[in-house]
CSV table of C-alpha atoms in Angstrom, one decimal:
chain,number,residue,atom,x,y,z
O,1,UNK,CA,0.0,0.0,0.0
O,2,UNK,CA,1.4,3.7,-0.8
O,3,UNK,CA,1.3,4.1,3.6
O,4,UNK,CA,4.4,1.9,3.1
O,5,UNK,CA,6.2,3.1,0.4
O,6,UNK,CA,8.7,5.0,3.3
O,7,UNK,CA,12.5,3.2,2.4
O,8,UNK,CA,11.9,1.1,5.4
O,9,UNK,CA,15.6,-0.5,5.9
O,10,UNK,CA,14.6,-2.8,8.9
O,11,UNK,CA,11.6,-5.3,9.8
O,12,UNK,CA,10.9,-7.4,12.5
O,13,UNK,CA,7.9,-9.8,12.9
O,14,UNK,CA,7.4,-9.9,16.6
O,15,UNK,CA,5.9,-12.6,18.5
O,16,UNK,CA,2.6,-11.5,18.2
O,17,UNK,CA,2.8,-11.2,14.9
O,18,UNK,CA,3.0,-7.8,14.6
O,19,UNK,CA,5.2,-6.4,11.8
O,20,UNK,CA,8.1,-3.3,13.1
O,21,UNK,CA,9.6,-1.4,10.3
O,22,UNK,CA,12.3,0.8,10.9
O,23,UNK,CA,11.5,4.4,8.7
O,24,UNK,CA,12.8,7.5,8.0
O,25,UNK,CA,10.3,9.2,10.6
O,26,UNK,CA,11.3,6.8,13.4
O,27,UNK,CA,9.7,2.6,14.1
O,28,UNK,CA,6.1,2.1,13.1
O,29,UNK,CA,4.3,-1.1,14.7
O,30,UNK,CA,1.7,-2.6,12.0
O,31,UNK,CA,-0.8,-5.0,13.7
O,32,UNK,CA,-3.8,-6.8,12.4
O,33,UNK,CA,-6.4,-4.0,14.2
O,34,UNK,CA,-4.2,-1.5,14.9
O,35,UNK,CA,-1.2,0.8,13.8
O,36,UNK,CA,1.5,2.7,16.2
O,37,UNK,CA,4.0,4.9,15.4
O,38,UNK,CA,7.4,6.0,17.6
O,39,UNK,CA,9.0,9.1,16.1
O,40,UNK,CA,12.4,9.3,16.6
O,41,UNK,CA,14.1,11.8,18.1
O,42,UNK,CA,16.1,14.4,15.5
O,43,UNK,CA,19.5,12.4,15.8
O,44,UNK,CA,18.0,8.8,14.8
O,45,UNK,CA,15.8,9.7,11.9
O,46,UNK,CA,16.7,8.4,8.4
O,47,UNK,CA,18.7,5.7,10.3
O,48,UNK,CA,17.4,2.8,11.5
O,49,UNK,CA,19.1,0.1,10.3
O,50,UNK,CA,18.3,-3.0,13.1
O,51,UNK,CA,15.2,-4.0,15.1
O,52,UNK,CA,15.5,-7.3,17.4
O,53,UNK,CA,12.6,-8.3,20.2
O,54,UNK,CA,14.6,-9.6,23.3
O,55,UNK,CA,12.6,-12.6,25.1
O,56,UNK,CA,11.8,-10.4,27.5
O,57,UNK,CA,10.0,-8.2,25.0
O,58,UNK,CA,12.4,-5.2,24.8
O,59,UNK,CA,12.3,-3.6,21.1
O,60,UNK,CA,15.6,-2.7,20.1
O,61,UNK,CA,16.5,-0.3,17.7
O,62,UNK,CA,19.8,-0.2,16.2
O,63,UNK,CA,20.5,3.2,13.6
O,64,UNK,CA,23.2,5.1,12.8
O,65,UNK,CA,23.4,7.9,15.6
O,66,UNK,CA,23.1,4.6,18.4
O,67,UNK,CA,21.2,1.9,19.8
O,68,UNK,CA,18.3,2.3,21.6
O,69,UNK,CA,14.9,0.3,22.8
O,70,UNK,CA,11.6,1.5,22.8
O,71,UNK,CA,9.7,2.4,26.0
O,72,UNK,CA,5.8,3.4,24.8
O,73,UNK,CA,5.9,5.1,28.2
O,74,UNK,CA,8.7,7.5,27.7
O,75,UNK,CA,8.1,10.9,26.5
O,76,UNK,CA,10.1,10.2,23.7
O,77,UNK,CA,9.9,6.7,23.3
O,78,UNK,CA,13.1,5.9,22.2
O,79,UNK,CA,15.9,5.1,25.4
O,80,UNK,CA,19.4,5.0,24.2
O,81,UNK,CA,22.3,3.4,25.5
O,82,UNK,CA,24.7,6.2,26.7
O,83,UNK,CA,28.6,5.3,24.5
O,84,UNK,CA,29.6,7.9,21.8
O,85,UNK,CA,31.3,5.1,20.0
O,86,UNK,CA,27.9,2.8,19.8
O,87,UNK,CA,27.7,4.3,16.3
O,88,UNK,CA,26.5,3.0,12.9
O,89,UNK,CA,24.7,0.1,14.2
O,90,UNK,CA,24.2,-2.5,11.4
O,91,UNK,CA,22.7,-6.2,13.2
O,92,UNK,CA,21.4,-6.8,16.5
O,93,UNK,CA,21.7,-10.5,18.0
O,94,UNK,CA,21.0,-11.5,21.6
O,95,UNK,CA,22.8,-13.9,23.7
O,96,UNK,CA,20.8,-15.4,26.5
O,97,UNK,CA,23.9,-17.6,27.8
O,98,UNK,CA,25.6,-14.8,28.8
O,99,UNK,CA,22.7,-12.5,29.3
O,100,UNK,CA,23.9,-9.4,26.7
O,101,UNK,CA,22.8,-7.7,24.0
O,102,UNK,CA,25.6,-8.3,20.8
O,103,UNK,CA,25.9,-5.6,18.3
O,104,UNK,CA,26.9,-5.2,15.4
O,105,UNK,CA,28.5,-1.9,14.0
O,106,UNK,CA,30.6,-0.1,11.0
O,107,UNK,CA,33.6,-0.1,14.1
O,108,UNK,CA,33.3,-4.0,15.0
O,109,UNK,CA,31.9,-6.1,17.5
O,110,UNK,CA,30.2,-4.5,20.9
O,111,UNK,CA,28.7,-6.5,23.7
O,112,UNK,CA,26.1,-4.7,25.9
O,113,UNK,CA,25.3,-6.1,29.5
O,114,UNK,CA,23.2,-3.8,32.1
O,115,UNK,CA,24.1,-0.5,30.3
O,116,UNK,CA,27.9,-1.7,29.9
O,117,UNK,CA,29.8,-1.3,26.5
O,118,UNK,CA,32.5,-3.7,25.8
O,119,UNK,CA,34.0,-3.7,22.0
O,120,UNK,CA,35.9,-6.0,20.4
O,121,UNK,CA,38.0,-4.9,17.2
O,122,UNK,CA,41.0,-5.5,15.1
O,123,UNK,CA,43.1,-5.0,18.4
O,124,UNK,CA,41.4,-8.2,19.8
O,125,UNK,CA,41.6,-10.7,16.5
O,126,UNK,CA,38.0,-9.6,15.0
O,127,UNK,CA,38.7,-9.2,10.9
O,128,UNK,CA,38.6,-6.3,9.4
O,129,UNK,CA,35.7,-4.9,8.0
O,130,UNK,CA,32.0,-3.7,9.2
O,131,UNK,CA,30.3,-6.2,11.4
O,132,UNK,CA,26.9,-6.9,9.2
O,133,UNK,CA,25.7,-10.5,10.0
O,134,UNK,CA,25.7,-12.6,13.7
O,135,UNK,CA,24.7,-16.1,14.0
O,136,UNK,CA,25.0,-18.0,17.5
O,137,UNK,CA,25.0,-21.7,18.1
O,138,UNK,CA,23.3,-23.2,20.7
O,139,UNK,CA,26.5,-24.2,22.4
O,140,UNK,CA,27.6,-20.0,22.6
O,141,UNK,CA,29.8,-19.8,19.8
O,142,UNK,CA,29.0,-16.9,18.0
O,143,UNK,CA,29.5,-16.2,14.5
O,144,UNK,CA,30.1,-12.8,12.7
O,145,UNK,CA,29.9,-11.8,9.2
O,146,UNK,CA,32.4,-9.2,8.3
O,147,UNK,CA,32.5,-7.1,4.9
O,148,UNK,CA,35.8,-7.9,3.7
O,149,UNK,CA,37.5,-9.7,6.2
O,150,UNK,CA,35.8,-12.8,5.9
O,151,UNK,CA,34.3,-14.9,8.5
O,152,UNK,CA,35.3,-14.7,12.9
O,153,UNK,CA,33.7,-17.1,15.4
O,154,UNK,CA,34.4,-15.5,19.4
O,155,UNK,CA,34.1,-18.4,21.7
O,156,UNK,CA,35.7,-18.7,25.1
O,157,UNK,CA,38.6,-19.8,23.6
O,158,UNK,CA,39.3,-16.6,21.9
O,159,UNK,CA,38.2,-15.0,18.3
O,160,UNK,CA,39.2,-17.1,15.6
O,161,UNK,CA,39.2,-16.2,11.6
O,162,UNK,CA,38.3,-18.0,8.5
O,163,UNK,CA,39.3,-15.8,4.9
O,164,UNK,CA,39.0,-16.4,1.2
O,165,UNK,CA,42.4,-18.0,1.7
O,166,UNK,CA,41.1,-20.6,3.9
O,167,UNK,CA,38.4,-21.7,1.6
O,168,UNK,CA,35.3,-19.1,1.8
O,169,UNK,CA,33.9,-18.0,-1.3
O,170,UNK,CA,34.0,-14.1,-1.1
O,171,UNK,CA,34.9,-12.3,2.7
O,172,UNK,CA,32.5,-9.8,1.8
O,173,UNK,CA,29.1,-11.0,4.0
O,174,UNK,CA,26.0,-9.5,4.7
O,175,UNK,CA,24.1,-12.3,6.2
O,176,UNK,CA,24.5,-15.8,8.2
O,177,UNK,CA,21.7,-18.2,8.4
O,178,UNK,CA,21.9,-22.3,9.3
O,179,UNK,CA,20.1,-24.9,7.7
O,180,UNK,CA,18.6,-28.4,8.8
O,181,UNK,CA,21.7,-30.1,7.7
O,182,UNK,CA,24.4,-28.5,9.3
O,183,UNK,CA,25.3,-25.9,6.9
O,184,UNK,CA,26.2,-22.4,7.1
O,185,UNK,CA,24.3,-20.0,4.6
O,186,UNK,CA,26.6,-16.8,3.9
O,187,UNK,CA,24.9,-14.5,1.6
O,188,UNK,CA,27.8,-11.9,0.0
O,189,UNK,CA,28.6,-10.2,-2.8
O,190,UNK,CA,28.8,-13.4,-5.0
O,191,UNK,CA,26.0,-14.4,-3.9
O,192,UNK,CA,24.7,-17.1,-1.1
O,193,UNK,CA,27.1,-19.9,-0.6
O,194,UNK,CA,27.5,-22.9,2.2
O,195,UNK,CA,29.8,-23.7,4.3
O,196,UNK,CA,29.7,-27.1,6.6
O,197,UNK,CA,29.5,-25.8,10.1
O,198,UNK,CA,31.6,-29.2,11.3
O,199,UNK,CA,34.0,-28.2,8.7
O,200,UNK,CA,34.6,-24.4,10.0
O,201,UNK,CA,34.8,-25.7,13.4
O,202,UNK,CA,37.7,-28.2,12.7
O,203,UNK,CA,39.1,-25.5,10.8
O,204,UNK,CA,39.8,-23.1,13.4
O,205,UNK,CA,40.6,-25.7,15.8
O,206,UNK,CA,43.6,-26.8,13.8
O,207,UNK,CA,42.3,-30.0,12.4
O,208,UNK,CA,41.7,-29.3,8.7
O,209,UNK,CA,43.5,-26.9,6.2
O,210,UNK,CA,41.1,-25.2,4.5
O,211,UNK,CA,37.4,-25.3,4.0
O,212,UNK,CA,34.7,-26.1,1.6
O,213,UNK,CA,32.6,-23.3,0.4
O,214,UNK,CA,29.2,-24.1,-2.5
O,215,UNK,CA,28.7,-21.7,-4.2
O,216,UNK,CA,26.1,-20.7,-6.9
O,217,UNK,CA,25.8,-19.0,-10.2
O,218,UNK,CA,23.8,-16.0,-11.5
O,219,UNK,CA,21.8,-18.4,-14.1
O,220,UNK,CA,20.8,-20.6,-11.1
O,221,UNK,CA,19.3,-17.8,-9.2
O,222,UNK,CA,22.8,-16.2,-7.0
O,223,UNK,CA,23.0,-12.3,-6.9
O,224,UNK,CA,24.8,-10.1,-5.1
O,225,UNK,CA,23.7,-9.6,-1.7
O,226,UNK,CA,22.3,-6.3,-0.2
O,227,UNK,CA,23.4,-5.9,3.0
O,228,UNK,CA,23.9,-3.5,5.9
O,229,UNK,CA,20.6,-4.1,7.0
O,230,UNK,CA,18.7,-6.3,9.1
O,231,UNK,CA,17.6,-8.4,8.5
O,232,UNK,CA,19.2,-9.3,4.9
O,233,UNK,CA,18.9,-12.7,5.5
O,234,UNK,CA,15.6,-15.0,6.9
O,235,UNK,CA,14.9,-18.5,7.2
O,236,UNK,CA,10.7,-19.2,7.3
O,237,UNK,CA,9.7,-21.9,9.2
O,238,UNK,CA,9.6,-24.4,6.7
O,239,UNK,CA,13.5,-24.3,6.2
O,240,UNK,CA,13.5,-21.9,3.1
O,241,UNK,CA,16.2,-19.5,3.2
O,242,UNK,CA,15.7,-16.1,2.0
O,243,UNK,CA,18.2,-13.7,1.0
O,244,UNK,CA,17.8,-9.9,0.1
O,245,UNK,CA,20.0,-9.0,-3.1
O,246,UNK,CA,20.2,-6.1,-5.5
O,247,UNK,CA,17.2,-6.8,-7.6
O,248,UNK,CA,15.1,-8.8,-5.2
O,249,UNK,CA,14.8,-11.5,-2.9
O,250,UNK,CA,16.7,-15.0,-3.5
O,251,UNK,CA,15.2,-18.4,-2.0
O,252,UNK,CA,16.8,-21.2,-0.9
O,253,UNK,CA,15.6,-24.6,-0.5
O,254,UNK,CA,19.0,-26.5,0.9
O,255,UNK,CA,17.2,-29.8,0.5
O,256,UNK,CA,16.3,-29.7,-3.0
O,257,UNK,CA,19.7,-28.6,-4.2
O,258,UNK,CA,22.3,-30.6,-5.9
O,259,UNK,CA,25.0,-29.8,-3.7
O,260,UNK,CA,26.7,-33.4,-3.4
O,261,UNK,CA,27.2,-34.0,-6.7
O,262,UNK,CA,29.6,-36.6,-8.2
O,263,UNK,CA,33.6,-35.4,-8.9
O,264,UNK,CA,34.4,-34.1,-12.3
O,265,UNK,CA,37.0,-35.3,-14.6
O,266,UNK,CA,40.0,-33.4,-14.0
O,267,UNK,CA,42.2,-33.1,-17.3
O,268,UNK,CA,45.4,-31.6,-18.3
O,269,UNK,CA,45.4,-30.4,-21.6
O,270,UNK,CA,49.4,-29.0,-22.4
O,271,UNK,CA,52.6,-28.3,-20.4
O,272,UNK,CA,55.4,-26.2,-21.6
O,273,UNK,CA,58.5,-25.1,-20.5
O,274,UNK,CA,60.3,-22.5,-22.3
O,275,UNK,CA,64.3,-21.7,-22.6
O,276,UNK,CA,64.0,-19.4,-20.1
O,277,UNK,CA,62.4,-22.3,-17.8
O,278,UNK,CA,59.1,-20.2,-17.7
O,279,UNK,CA,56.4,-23.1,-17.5
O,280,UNK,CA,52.5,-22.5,-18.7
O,281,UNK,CA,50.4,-25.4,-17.8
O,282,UNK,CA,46.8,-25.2,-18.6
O,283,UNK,CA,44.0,-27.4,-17.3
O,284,UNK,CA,40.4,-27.9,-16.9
O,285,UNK,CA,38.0,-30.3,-15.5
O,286,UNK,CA,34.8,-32.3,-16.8
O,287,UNK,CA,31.3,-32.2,-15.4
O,288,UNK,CA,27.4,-31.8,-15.5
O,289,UNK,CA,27.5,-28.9,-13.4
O,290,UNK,CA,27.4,-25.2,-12.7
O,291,UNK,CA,30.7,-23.9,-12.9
O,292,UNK,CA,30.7,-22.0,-9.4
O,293,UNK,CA,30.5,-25.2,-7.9
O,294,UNK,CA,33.1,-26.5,-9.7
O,295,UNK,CA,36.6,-26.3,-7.4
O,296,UNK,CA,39.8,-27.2,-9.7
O,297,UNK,CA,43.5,-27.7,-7.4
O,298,UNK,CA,46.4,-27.7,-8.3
O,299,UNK,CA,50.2,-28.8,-7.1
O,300,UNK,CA,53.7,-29.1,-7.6
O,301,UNK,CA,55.8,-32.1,-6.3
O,302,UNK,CA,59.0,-30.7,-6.2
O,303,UNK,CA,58.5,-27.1,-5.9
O,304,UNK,CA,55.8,-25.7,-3.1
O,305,UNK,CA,53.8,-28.8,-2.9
O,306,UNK,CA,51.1,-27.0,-1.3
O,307,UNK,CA,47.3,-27.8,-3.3
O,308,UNK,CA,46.5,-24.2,-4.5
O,309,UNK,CA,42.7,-23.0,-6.0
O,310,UNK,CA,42.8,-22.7,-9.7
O,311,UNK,CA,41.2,-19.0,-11.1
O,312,UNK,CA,38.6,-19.6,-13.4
O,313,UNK,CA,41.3,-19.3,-16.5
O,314,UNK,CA,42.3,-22.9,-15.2
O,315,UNK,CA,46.1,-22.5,-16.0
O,316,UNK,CA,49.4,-22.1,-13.9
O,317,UNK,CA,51.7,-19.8,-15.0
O,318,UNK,CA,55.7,-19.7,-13.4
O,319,UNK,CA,58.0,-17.4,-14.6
O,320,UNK,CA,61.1,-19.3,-13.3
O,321,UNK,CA,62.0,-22.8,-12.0
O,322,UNK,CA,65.3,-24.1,-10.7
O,323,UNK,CA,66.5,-27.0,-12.5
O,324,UNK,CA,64.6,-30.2,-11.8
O,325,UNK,CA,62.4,-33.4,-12.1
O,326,UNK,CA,58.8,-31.8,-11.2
O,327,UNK,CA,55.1,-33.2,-11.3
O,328,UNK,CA,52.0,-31.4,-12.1
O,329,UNK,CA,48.9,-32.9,-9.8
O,330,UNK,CA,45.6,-31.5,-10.2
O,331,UNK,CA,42.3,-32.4,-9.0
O,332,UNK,CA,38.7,-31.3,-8.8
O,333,UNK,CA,35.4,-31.4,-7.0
O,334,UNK,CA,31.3,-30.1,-7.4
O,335,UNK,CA,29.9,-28.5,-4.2
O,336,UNK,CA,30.5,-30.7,-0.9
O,337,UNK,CA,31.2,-33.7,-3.4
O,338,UNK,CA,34.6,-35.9,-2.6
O,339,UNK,CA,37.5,-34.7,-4.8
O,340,UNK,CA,38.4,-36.5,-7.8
O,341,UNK,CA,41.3,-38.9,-8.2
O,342,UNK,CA,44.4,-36.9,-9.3
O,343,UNK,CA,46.0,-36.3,-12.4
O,344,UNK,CA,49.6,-36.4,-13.0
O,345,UNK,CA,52.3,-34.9,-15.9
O,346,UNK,CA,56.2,-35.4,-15.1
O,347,UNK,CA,58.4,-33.1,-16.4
O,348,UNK,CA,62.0,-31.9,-16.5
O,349,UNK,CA,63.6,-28.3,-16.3
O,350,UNK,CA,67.1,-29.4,-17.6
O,351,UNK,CA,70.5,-28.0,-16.2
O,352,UNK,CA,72.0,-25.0,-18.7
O,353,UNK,CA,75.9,-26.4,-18.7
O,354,UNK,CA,77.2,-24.1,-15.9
O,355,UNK,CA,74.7,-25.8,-13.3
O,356,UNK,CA,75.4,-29.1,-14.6
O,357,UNK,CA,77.3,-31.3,-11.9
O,358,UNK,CA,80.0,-32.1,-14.5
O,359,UNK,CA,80.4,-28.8,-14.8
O,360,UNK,CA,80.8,-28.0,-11.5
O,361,UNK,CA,83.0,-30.9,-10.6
O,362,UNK,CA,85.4,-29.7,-13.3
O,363,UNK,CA,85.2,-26.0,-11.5
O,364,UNK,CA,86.1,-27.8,-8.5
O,365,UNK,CA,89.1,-29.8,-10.1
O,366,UNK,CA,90.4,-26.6,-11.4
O,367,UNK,CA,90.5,-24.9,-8.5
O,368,UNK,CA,91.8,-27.9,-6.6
O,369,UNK,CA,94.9,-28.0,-9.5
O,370,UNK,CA,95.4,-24.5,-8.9
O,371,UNK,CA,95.4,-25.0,-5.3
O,372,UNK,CA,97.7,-27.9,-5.7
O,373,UNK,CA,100.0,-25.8,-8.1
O,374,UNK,CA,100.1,-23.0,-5.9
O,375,UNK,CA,101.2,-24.8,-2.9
O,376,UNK,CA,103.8,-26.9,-4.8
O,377,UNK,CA,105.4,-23.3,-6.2
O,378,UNK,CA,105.1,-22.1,-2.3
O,379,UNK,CA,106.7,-25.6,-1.6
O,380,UNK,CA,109.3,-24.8,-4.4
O,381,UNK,CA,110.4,-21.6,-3.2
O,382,UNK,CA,110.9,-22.2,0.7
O,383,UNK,CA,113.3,-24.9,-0.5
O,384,UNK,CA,115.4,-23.3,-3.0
O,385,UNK,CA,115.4,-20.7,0.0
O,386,UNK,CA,116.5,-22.9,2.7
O,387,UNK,CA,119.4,-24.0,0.4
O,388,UNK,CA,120.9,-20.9,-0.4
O,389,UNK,CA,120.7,-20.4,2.9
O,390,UNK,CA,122.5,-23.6,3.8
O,391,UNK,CA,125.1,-22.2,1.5
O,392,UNK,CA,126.0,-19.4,2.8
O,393,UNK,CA,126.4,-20.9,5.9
O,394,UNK,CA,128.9,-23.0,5.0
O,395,UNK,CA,130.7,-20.8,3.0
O,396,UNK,CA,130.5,-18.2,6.2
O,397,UNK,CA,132.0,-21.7,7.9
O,398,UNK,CA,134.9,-21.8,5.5
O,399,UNK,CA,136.2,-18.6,5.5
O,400,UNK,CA,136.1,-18.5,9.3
């Protein structure tokens, strides 16, 4: 209806069903038989961004001036939290276990308990970035969605951080939601993507290298997340997932989608090494599948050894390598599937004749010769030295 054409940038459905929708005037409260508006005062108008119901029913409002919650009995309505830094409030989450309020904010991470601001930034592990998304386990764990520094999890044990190095899809998040089958639903700007939750876990713990991320392409439905808002992410009842992006809303059904889908046929195509022992390899890998799915490796026995992601041009490009025998090994997976059995090319960066061991051998006979001819002249000398002097002793002998 045209009453709600106002830019709202927050909603809440509360728990009696009542919609909250944070506008440019302040919160309105929609309701089956009746309608209630809270202006906001001068300094949060234009700016909500957040609205979470507490269990105890406490509306809070997060906007860009500060947090607040809504007392209908107050003058003004709105009761802030007194910090100057509590600031450009982005996501609201709270945290019965240890009875605060987390926030989320262009700064980082805040926890408010009884009126008490405590922050967590860079300077305590948290990623860089805006703190847009928060996700908490039922064990306490909590999960936060950075833009651009990836993924963090703060647990007792400290803050812990998983990047696009590690395995994540894009470190640019706006949203975190959890599935039925122990998945992690990161909406960015490539789109949503999964992550097993087991898998991040044993990640940060130390027990796996890197993890697996799903990911989707733009003719399957993926677009690129709009975030900064809450909530940009929302999982109904029934399990569907649904994810605000730049041109609408994306839905998820995690059970319906092909996300263990056999390996692919990894393959590699040529392997050159030039004069200069530059070496251009090129690759690819075989499959019914979307190609954002599709995760190509690669490795070099002999030089790093270390499996690295392929870009999308599928080819490995080194401008130098020392003389060697080396092994190209690539390999290649769809979604959460099992990686496919690895393919193998042996090749060779011959010796130029100065590194050669013949050659160096015959360096090192020279110099030994000229070692040995130097001492044998030394050798040489002192003796013809030592008889002249013998000489002249006994001449010196004679004369006496």
């Amino acid at each position: 209806s045209e009453d709600l054409e106002h830019n709202a940038r927050a909603a809440l459905v509360d728990r009696s069903g009542d919609l909250w929708l944070g506008e440019p005037s302040g919160v309105d409260r929609r309701g089956p038989t009746e309608d209630t508006s809270f202006e906001a005062p001068e300094q949060l108008r234009n700016g909500v961004r957040a609205i979470l119901q507490a269990r105890d029913g406490t509306i809070w409002v997060g906007a860009k001036q500060g947090l607040s919650h809504i007392d209908p009995t107050a003058a003004a309505g709105f009761v802030g939290v007194s910090d100057p830094d509590l600031t450009e409030v982005l996501c609201l989450l709270e945290d019965p276990g240890r009875g605060c309020l987390w926030v989320g904010a262009q700064r980082g991470l805040a926890r408010v308990e009884q009126g008490a601001v405590t922050w967590l930034t860079r300077d305590d592990g948290l990623a860089a970035g805006s703190v847009r998304a928060l996700w908490l386990e039922p064990d306490g764990d909590l999960w936060v969605g950075t833009y651009g520094g990836g993924l963090c999890r703060v647990s007792e044990d400290g803050i812990g951080h998983i990047t696009v190095a590690d395995g994540l899809a894009d470190g640019f998040l706006a949203s975190i939601l959890a599935d039925d089958l122990g998945r992690l639903w990161l909406s960015s700007n490539r789109g949503p993507f999964a992550v097993e939750l087991a898998e991040l876990e044993a990640f940060l713990d130390g027990e796996l290298e890197a993890v697996r991320s799903c990911s989707f392409s733009a003719d399957e439905g993926a677009r690129e997340a709009n975030g900064g808002n809450q909530n940009a992410g929302w999982r109904a009842p029934d399990g569907t997932l649904w994810f605000a992006n730049i041109d609408g809303v994306t839905l998820v059904r995690p059970d319906l989608l092909p996300i263990d889908e056999p390996a692919p046929r990894p393959r590699i195509e040529s392997l050159e090494v030039s004069d200069e022992r530059a070496v251009v390899a090129r690759f690819t890998a075989l499959g019914f599948t979307s190609p954002a799915r599709l995760r190509v490796q690669h490795r070099l026995v002999g030089g790093t050894g270390r499996w690295v992601d392929a870009d999308t041009d599928r080819e490995l490009r080194l401008s130098y390598l020392p003389p060697g025998d080396y092994t190209l090994e690539v390999r290649a997976r769809n979604g959460f599937g099992d990686w496919s059995p690895v393919v193998r090319r042996s090749f060779e960066v011959p010796a130029r004749l100065h590194e050669s061991p013949v050659f160096f051998f015959g360096i090192l006979m020279l110099v030994g010769l000229g070692i040995f001819a130097f001492a044998e002249v030394r050798i040489r000398r002192a003796h013809d030295r030592a008889e002249r002097l013998q000489r002249l002793h006994d001449q010196r002998d004679e004369a006496e």
